[in-house]
Coordinates of C-alpha atoms and ligand atoms in Angstrom, one line a residue:
X1 CA -0.1 0.1 -0.2
X2 CA 1.1 3.3 -0.9
X3 CA 1.1 6.5 1.5
X4 CA -1.5 7.8 -0.8
X5 CA -3.6 4.8 -0.2
X6 CA -3.6 5.5 3.6
X7 CA -6.4 6.6 5.2
X8 CA -4.0 9.1 7.4
X9 CA -3.0 10.3 4.0
X10 CA -6.7 10.9 2.5
X11 CA -7.2 12.7 5.9
X12 CA -3.8 15.1 5.5
X13 CA -5.5 15.9 2.0
X14 CA -8.7 16.6 3.6
X15 CA -7.3 19.0 6.4
X16 CA -5.3 20.7 3.7
X17 CA -8.3 21.1 1.6
X18 CA -10.4 22.7 4.6
X19 CA -7.7 25.2 5.5
X20 CA -7.7 26.2 1.7
X21 CA -11.2 27.0 2.3
X22 CA -10.4 28.9 5.0
X23 CA -8.3 30.9 3.8
X24 CA -10.2 31.6 0.6
X25 CA -13.1 32.6 2.6
X26 CA -11.1 35.1 4.9
X27 CA -9.7 36.9 1.4
X28 CA -13.4 37.3 0.3
X29 CA -14.4 38.8 3.2
X30 CA -11.5 41.2 3.1
X31 CA -12.0 41.9 -0.5
X32 CA -15.8 42.0 0.2
X33 CA -15.4 44.9 2.6
X34 CA -13.1 46.9 0.4
X35 CA -15.3 46.6 -2.9
X36 CA -18.5 47.3 -0.4
X37 CA -20.0 44.3 -1.4
X38 CA -22.6 42.2 -0.8
X39 CA -22.7 38.2 -1.5
X40 CA -26.5 36.8 -2.3
X41 CA -26.6 33.1 -2.4
X42 CA -29.0 30.7 -3.4
X43 CA -30.0 27.3 -0.9
X44 CA -28.8 25.1 -3.6
X45 CA -25.3 26.2 -3.3
X46 CA -22.3 24.6 -2.1
X47 CA -22.0 24.6 1.8
X48 CA -18.5 26.6 2.3
X49 CA -20.6 29.1 -0.6
X50 CA -23.7 29.2 1.7
X51 CA -21.3 29.9 4.5
X52 CA -19.4 33.1 3.4
X53 CA -23.3 34.8 2.6
X54 CA -24.5 38.0 3.4
X55 CA -28.1 36.2 2.6
X56 CA -29.1 33.2 1.5
X57 CA -32.6 32.4 0.4
X58 CA -34.6 31.3 -2.6
X59 CA -35.6 33.1 -5.8
X60 CA -38.3 35.7 -4.3
X61 CA -35.6 36.7 -0.8
X62 CA -33.2 37.3 -3.2
X63 CA -34.8 39.7 -5.3
X64 CA -36.1 41.1 -2.3
X65 CA -32.5 41.7 -0.9
X66 CA -30.8 42.7 -4.3
X67 CA -33.9 45.3 -4.4
X68 CA -33.0 47.1 -1.0
X69 CA -28.8 46.6 -0.1
X70 CA -27.2 49.6 -0.3
X71 CA -23.8 47.8 -1.4
X72 CA -21.8 48.8 -4.4
X73 CA -21.1 45.4 -6.0
X74 CA -23.7 42.4 -5.7
X75 CA -22.1 39.0 -5.9
X76 CA -24.7 36.5 -6.9
X77 CA -24.1 33.1 -6.5
X78 CA -26.7 31.1 -7.9
X79 CA -27.7 30.9 -11.7
X80 CA -27.9 33.6 -14.4
X81 CA -31.6 34.3 -14.4
X82 CA -31.1 35.2 -10.5
X83 CA -28.2 37.5 -11.5
X84 CA -30.2 39.3 -13.9
X85 CA -33.3 39.9 -12.0
X86 CA -30.8 41.4 -9.5
X87 CA -29.6 43.7 -12.2
X88 CA -33.2 44.6 -13.4
X89 CA -34.1 45.7 -9.6
X90 CA -30.4 47.3 -9.3
X91 CA -28.9 48.7 -12.5
X92 CA -26.6 51.2 -10.6
X93 CA -24.6 48.5 -8.9
X94 CA -22.5 46.1 -10.7
X95 CA -23.8 42.2 -10.6
X96 CA -21.5 39.6 -10.7
X97 CA -22.2 36.2 -11.4
X98 CA -19.0 34.3 -10.2
X99 CA -19.0 31.7 -13.2
X100 CA -21.1 33.1 -16.4
X101 CA -21.7 29.3 -17.6
X102 CA -24.4 28.6 -14.8
X103 CA -27.7 28.7 -16.4
X104 CA -30.9 27.0 -15.9
X105 CA -32.1 24.9 -18.6
X106 CA -35.7 25.4 -18.0
X107 CA -35.0 29.1 -18.1
X108 CA -33.6 28.4 -22.0
X109 CA -36.9 26.4 -22.7
X110 CA -38.9 29.6 -23.1
X111 CA -37.8 32.5 -25.4
X112 CA -39.2 36.0 -26.5
X113 CA -40.4 35.3 -30.1
X114 CA -41.8 32.2 -28.7
X115 CA -44.0 34.0 -26.0
X116 CA -45.0 36.6 -28.6
X117 CA -46.4 33.8 -30.4
X118 CA -48.2 32.2 -27.9
X119 CA -49.6 35.4 -26.8
X120 CA -51.3 35.9 -30.5
X121 CA -52.9 32.4 -30.1
X122 CA -54.1 33.2 -26.5
X123 CA -54.9 37.3 -27.0
X124 CA -56.7 37.3 -23.8
X125 CA -54.3 35.7 -21.9
X126 CA -52.6 37.9 -19.0
X127 CA -49.0 36.1 -19.1
X128 CA -47.2 35.5 -15.7
X129 CA -43.7 34.1 -16.2
X130 CA -42.0 32.2 -13.4
X131 CA -38.6 33.9 -12.3
X132 CA -36.6 31.1 -14.0
X133 CA -36.9 33.2 -17.7
X134 CA -34.5 35.2 -19.2
X135 CA -34.8 39.0 -19.3
X136 CA -36.1 39.1 -22.4
X137 CA -38.8 36.9 -21.9
X138 CA -39.7 38.7 -18.4
X139 CA -39.9 41.7 -20.8
X140 CA -43.0 40.2 -22.9
X141 CA -44.3 39.2 -19.8
X142 CA -47.2 40.7 -17.8
X143 CA -46.3 39.7 -14.4
X144 CA -43.3 37.9 -12.3
X145 CA -43.7 35.2 -10.3
X146 CA -41.6 32.9 -7.8
X147 CA -42.3 29.1 -6.3
X148 CA -43.3 31.0 -3.1
X149 CA -45.9 33.2 -4.7
X150 CA -46.8 31.6 -7.9
X151 CA -50.5 30.9 -6.8
X152 CA -51.0 34.2 -5.2
X153 CA -49.9 35.6 -7.9
X154 CA -52.7 33.9 -10.5
X155 CA -55.2 34.6 -8.3
X156 CA -54.6 38.3 -7.8
X157 CA -54.0 39.4 -11.5
X158 CA -57.0 40.5 -13.7
X159 CA -58.2 38.3 -16.1
X160 CA -59.2 34.9 -15.8
X161 CA -57.1 33.3 -18.5
X162 CA -53.2 33.0 -17.6
X163 CA -50.4 32.2 -20.0
X164 CA -48.6 30.5 -17.7
X165 CA -44.4 29.9 -18.3
X166 CA -42.2 27.8 -18.9
X167 CA -42.7 25.2 -15.7
X168 CA -45.2 23.0 -16.8
X169 CA -45.3 21.4 -13.0
X170 CA -45.7 24.6 -11.4
X171 CA -48.6 25.4 -14.2
X172 CA -50.2 22.5 -13.1
X173 CA -49.7 22.8 -9.4
X174 CA -50.9 26.9 -9.5
X175 CA -53.8 25.4 -11.6
X176 CA -55.0 23.2 -8.9
X177 CA -55.2 26.2 -6.5
X178 CA -57.0 28.9 -8.6
X179 CA -60.4 29.3 -10.1
X180 CA -58.9 30.3 -13.6
X181 CA -57.9 28.8 -16.8
X182 CA -54.1 28.3 -16.3
X183 CA -52.6 27.6 -20.1
X184 CA -48.8 26.1 -19.4
X185 CA -45.9 26.1 -21.4
X186 CA -44.1 22.9 -22.3
X187 CA -41.3 23.5 -20.1
X188 CA -39.5 21.7 -17.1
X189 CA -36.4 21.6 -14.8
X190 CA -34.5 18.2 -15.6
X191 CA -33.2 18.2 -12.2
X192 CA -37.1 18.0 -10.6
X193 CA -38.5 16.3 -13.7
X194 CA -36.4 13.3 -12.6
X195 CA -37.9 12.5 -9.4
X196 CA -40.2 10.0 -9.4
X197 CA -43.4 9.4 -7.2
X198 CA -40.6 6.0 -6.9
X199 CA -38.2 7.3 -5.6
X200 CA -40.2 8.9 -2.9
X201 CA -41.5 6.1 -1.7
X202 CA -39.0 4.0 -2.1
X203 CA -37.1 6.6 0.5
X204 CA -40.3 6.7 2.7
X205 CA -40.1 2.5 3.0
X206 CA -36.4 3.3 4.3
X207 CA -37.9 6.5 6.7
X208 CA -41.5 5.3 7.6
X209 CA -41.9 8.1 10.0
X210 CA -40.7 11.0 7.9
X211 CA -42.7 13.6 6.3
X212 CA -42.0 14.3 2.4
X213 CA -41.3 18.1 1.6
X214 CA -41.6 18.6 -2.3
X215 CA -40.7 21.5 -4.3
X216 CA -43.8 22.7 -6.9
X217 CA -41.0 22.0 -9.4
X218 CA -41.7 18.1 -9.1
X219 CA -44.3 15.8 -11.3
X220 CA -47.7 15.7 -9.8
X221 CA -47.3 12.6 -9.1
X222 CA -44.6 13.4 -6.5
X223 CA -46.9 16.6 -5.3
X224 CA -49.5 14.2 -4.7
X225 CA -47.9 12.0 -2.3
X226 CA -45.4 14.9 -0.4
X227 CA -46.8 16.3 2.9
X228 CA -45.7 20.0 2.1
X229 CA -44.6 21.6 -1.4
X230 CA -43.0 24.8 -0.6
X231 CA -40.4 27.0 -2.3
X232 CA -36.5 26.4 -1.0
X233 CA -37.2 28.8 1.7
X234 CA -40.7 27.8 1.8
X235 CA -39.2 24.7 3.6
X236 CA -37.0 25.7 6.3
X237 CA -40.1 27.0 7.5
X238 CA -42.0 24.2 7.1
X239 CA -38.9 21.8 8.7
X240 CA -39.2 24.1 11.8
X241 CA -42.5 24.1 12.7
X242 CA -44.0 20.8 11.6
X243 CA -44.2 18.2 14.7
X244 CA -42.1 15.8 12.5
X245 CA -38.6 14.7 13.4
X246 CA -37.6 13.3 10.1
X247 CA -38.1 14.7 6.4
X248 CA -37.6 13.5 2.7
X249 CA -36.4 16.3 0.7
X250 CA -37.7 16.0 -2.7
X251 CA -35.7 19.0 -4.3
X252 CA -31.9 19.8 -5.2
X253 CA -30.1 18.0 -2.6
X254 CA -28.0 21.2 -1.4
X255 CA -31.1 22.1 0.2
X256 CA -30.1 19.6 3.3
X257 CA -27.2 22.1 4.5
X258 CA -29.4 25.1 5.0
X259 CA -32.4 22.6 6.7
X260 CA -29.6 21.4 8.8
X261 CA -28.5 24.6 10.1
X262 CA -32.6 26.1 10.5
X263 CA -33.5 22.9 12.5
X264 CA -30.1 21.4 13.9
X265 CA -32.3 18.8 16.1
X266 CA -34.1 17.1 12.8
X267 CA -33.2 14.6 10.2
X268 CA -33.3 15.1 7.0
X269 CA -33.0 12.7 4.1
X270 CA -32.1 13.2 0.4
X271 CA -33.5 10.8 -2.3
X272 CA -31.7 7.4 -3.2
X273 CA -31.2 8.8 -6.7
X274 CA -29.5 12.3 -5.0
X275 CA -31.2 14.9 -7.3
X276 CA -28.5 17.3 -8.3
X277 CA -28.6 20.7 -10.5
X278 CA -25.1 20.5 -12.1
X279 CA -25.4 24.4 -12.8
X280 CA -26.1 25.6 -9.0
X281 CA -22.6 23.4 -8.1
X282 CA -20.7 25.4 -10.4
X283 CA -19.9 28.2 -8.3
X284 CA -16.5 27.9 -5.8
X285 CA -15.1 29.9 -3.2
X286 CA -12.2 30.5 -6.0
X287 CA -14.2 31.9 -8.6
X288 CA -16.3 34.3 -5.9
X289 CA -13.1 35.8 -4.5
X290 CA -11.4 36.0 -8.1
X291 CA -15.0 37.8 -9.7
X292 CA -14.2 40.2 -6.2
X293 CA -10.8 40.9 -7.0
X294 CA -11.5 41.4 -10.8
X295 CA -15.0 42.9 -10.7
X296 CA -16.1 40.5 -13.4
X297 CA -17.8 38.6 -14.8
X298 CA -20.8 41.2 -15.0
X299 CA -24.6 40.3 -15.9
X300 CA -26.2 43.1 -17.8
X301 CA -29.3 43.7 -19.2
X302 CA -29.9 46.3 -22.6
X303 CA -32.0 49.2 -21.3
X304 CA -34.9 49.1 -23.2
X305 CA -35.6 45.5 -22.1
X306 CA -34.5 45.8 -18.3
X307 CA -37.4 48.7 -18.1
X308 CA -40.2 46.3 -19.9
X309 CA -38.6 43.4 -17.4
X310 CA -38.5 45.4 -14.3
X311 CA -42.9 46.0 -14.8
X312 CA -43.1 42.8 -14.4
X313 CA -40.7 42.0 -11.4
X314 CA -42.1 45.1 -9.6
X315 CA -45.6 44.1 -10.2
X316 CA -45.2 40.6 -8.4
X317 CA -43.2 42.4 -5.5
X318 CA -46.2 45.0 -5.3
X319 CA -48.1 42.2 -4.7
X320 CA -46.4 41.6 -1.3
Ligands
13P1 P1 -36.3 28.8 -5.5 O1 -37.4 29.9 -5.7 O2 -38.1 28.0 -4.5 O3 -35.5 28.7 -4.5 O4 -36.3 27.7 -6.3 C1 -35.3 28.6 -7.0 C2 -35.4 27.4 -8.2 O5 -34.4 27.0 -9.3 C3 -35.7 26.0 -8.0 O6 -35.0 24.7 -9.0
SF4_2 FE1 -32.8 25.9 -13.3 FE2 -33.7 23.3 -12.1 FE3 -31.1 24.2 -11.9 FE4 -33.3 25.6 -10.4 S1 -32.8 23.2 -10.2 S2 -31.5 26.5 -11.3 S3 -35.0 25.3 -12.1 S4 -32.3 23.5 -13.6

């Protein structure tokens, strides 16, 4: 057996990595202060990235923070549409996305020409776009919504016919809660679409006492057996307020980290086939440090698109 094969060697290696993370995190905090920056981090991000956050949250919470921050620089640790939304709300700030390749395949399933065509086919419909869309799609939409407020937005808008995009699963979840006609777009999140009821049932066999908390991007068959259906930050509240001790989490497995912090006395299980969003995992501490040092890569939106997209986002935020 070589030195590298021994448990001791591996432990030393892990120690070095941990020290590295700590050293990078200290640098990040130092440069962040010099830049007057704020670090906004989505709940699915790597634990070490969540640990340097000024604010961790779901899409709605992060958008609200981006709108109210007095920092000069926003470092967005999430995916591209989230950083775009921050820029739409705060165009005079520098908005950094440490990893430009961090996109959202579901957001890419709708484009502005396609939405304009659908509007022609449904001239009476009010267009409600999930925040998981490009700025160009938000610009041709009437309202924006997130997983935390989708049914509330659809219920509140004028009109009884809603073109809902791009997530067909969230559309079906909303349709079941409102007395309006909801026309779904045919998009989906690959990470959540992959989760089946059978995966959840197998997890329940292993943990029969557990309650299931699912994200509304999951298929209907999964939502039908969930005890709670919530946005990522809503999951934290559900876990804290439930009398259950054990939970199965039907969403991206990064969620287990903030859940463990919010309810340290409770137990959280991911599914047997661990759901992962590769895009959410692209952001690392080193990339955050590099972004703060260079003030690159920046996310911007052309002003004519931003102004129109802002209307749909502001209409959502005004609903409270
Ligand atoms: P939340 O707004 O619930 O955090 O969801 C964002 C997302 O991309 C889920 O896949
Ligand atoms: Fe997009 Fe799905 Fe990843 Fe969320 S989990 S960012 S919806 S691909």
